[in-house]
Coordinates of C-alpha atoms and ligand atoms in Angstrom, one line a residue:
X55 CA 18.9 -11.3 18.0
X56 CA 17.2 -14.4 16.4
X57 CA 13.9 -15.1 17.6
X58 CA 13.4 -11.8 19.2
X59 CA 9.8 -10.1 18.8
X60 CA 9.6 -8.1 15.4
X61 CA 7.6 -4.8 15.6
X62 CA 6.0 -5.3 12.2
X63 CA 4.8 -8.9 12.9
X64 CA 1.1 -9.6 13.3
X65 CA 1.7 -12.9 15.2
X66 CA 4.3 -11.3 17.7
X67 CA 1.4 -8.9 18.5
X68 CA -0.9 -11.7 19.2
X69 CA 1.7 -13.4 21.5
X70 CA 2.2 -9.9 23.3
X71 CA -1.4 -9.5 23.7
X72 CA -1.6 -6.4 21.5
X73 CA -3.8 -7.9 18.8
X74 CA -6.8 -10.1 20.2
X75 CA -7.3 -13.7 19.1
X76 CA -9.3 -16.7 20.4
X77 CA -6.7 -18.5 22.2
X78 CA -7.2 -22.2 22.8
X79 CA -4.0 -23.5 24.4
X80 CA -0.8 -21.7 25.6
X81 CA 2.5 -23.5 26.8
X82 CA 5.6 -21.6 27.9
X83 CA 7.0 -21.8 24.4
X84 CA 3.8 -21.8 22.1
X85 CA 0.3 -20.2 21.6
X86 CA -2.7 -21.8 19.6
X87 CA -5.5 -19.8 18.5
X88 CA -8.3 -20.2 15.9
X89 CA -7.8 -19.1 12.5
X90 CA -9.7 -15.7 11.5
X91 CA -10.8 -17.2 8.2
X92 CA -11.4 -20.8 8.9
X93 CA -11.1 -23.4 6.1
X94 CA -12.4 -26.2 8.1
X95 CA -14.6 -26.9 11.0
X96 CA -11.3 -27.0 13.1
X97 CA -8.8 -24.5 11.8
X98 CA -6.3 -23.6 14.4
X99 CA -3.0 -22.0 14.1
X100 CA -0.2 -23.2 16.6
X101 CA 2.8 -20.7 16.6
X102 CA 6.1 -20.5 18.8
X103 CA 6.3 -17.5 21.1
X104 CA 9.6 -16.8 19.4
X105 CA 9.8 -15.0 16.0
X106 CA 11.2 -17.1 13.1
X107 CA 9.9 -16.7 9.4
X108 CA 9.1 -20.4 8.7
X109 CA 9.2 -23.9 10.2
X110 CA 12.4 -25.1 8.7
X111 CA 14.2 -21.8 10.2
X112 CA 12.6 -22.4 13.6
X113 CA 13.5 -26.2 13.4
X114 CA 17.5 -25.1 12.6
X115 CA 17.6 -22.6 15.3
X116 CA 15.4 -24.0 18.0
X117 CA 14.7 -27.6 17.5
X118 CA 13.1 -27.9 20.8
X119 CA 10.5 -25.4 20.3
X120 CA 9.8 -27.1 16.8
X121 CA 8.8 -30.3 18.5
X122 CA 6.7 -28.1 21.0
X123 CA 4.8 -27.1 18.0
X124 CA 4.0 -30.4 16.7
X125 CA 3.2 -31.9 20.2
X126 CA 0.8 -29.0 20.7
X127 CA -0.7 -29.5 17.0
X128 CA -1.5 -33.0 18.2
X129 CA -3.1 -31.5 21.5
X130 CA -5.1 -29.3 19.6
X131 CA -6.7 -32.3 17.2
X132 CA -7.5 -34.2 20.5
X133 CA -9.1 -31.2 22.2
X134 CA -11.3 -30.7 19.2
X135 CA -11.9 -34.5 18.9
X136 CA -10.7 -34.7 15.2
X137 CA -7.7 -37.1 16.1
X138 CA -9.6 -40.3 15.6
X139 CA -11.1 -38.9 12.2
X140 CA -7.7 -37.7 10.9
X141 CA -6.3 -34.1 10.5
X142 CA -3.9 -32.3 8.8
X143 CA -0.8 -30.1 9.8
X144 CA 0.2 -27.5 7.2
X145 CA 3.4 -25.3 7.2
X146 CA 2.9 -23.0 4.0
X147 CA 6.4 -22.1 3.3
X148 CA 7.2 -18.9 1.1
X149 CA 4.8 -16.6 -0.7
X150 CA 4.6 -19.0 -3.7
X151 CA 3.1 -21.7 -1.4
X152 CA 0.6 -19.3 0.0
X153 CA 2.4 -18.2 3.0
X154 CA 1.2 -14.6 4.0
X155 CA 2.4 -14.3 7.8
X156 CA 6.2 -14.6 8.1
X157 CA 5.8 -16.0 11.7
X158 CA 6.1 -19.9 11.9
X159 CA 2.7 -21.3 12.1
X160 CA 1.2 -24.7 11.7
X161 CA -2.3 -24.8 10.3
X162 CA -4.2 -27.7 12.2
X163 CA -7.3 -28.6 9.8
X164 CA -9.8 -31.1 10.4
X165 CA -13.6 -31.9 11.0
X166 CA -14.4 -32.5 7.2
X167 CA -13.3 -34.6 4.5
X168 CA -9.6 -33.5 3.2
X169 CA -8.5 -33.8 -0.2
X170 CA -5.2 -35.3 -1.3
X171 CA -3.2 -33.7 -3.1
X172 CA -4.1 -30.4 -1.5
X173 CA -4.6 -27.6 -4.0
Ligands
LIG41 P1 -0.6 -18.5 5.9 O1 -1.2 -17.9 4.6 O2 0.6 -17.5 6.2 O3 -0.2 -19.8 5.8 O4 -1.5 -18.5 7.0 C1 -1.9 -17.1 7.6 C2 -3.4 -17.6 8.3 O5 -3.4 -16.3 9.5 C3 -4.3 -17.4 7.4 O6 -5.2 -18.7 7.4 C4 -5.3 -16.2 8.1 O7 -6.5 -16.3 7.8 C5 -4.7 -16.1 9.4 N1 -4.9 -14.7 10.0 C6 -4.5 -13.8 9.2 N2 -4.6 -12.4 10.1 C7 -5.0 -13.2 11.2 C8 -5.6 -12.2 12.5 O8 -5.6 -11.4 12.6 N3 -6.1 -13.2 13.7 C9 -6.1 -14.6 13.3 N4 -6.7 -15.5 14.1 N5 -5.9 -15.5 12.1 C10 -5.3 -14.6 11.0
LIG42 ZN1 6.7 -12.7 14.8

């Protein structure tokens, strides 16, 4: 069924606790944890507990959970005190854009100067 856990998905395993992560926030629908290979002083991944391959697919299927994800991204920024200085929410979508884990995740990046346009 759509949204069900996938046996071969790393982030489903983090949701279930099978793979450990440094969790910083949890809600009934989302989980936020620190990226294992941080690209900025704050680099947190916010994911839905349900499995969809990317942000657009999640938004089409469960728009309420997509909204939860964005709200949580902002809460992470406030928690790490990067909300005033500015932060970036990134959804890499597709292998050509650098997506490597095909379970929706928002990168929340901040705590340093951020270039525009991104690479
Ligand atoms: P993507 O490249 O799909 O946009 O982002 C995947 C992110 O997941 C990368 O930034 C990568 O560092 C992170 N990542 C990959 N494996 C793990 C892991 O086992 N634990 C954590 N916390 N992050 C991971
Ligand atoms: Zn998954």
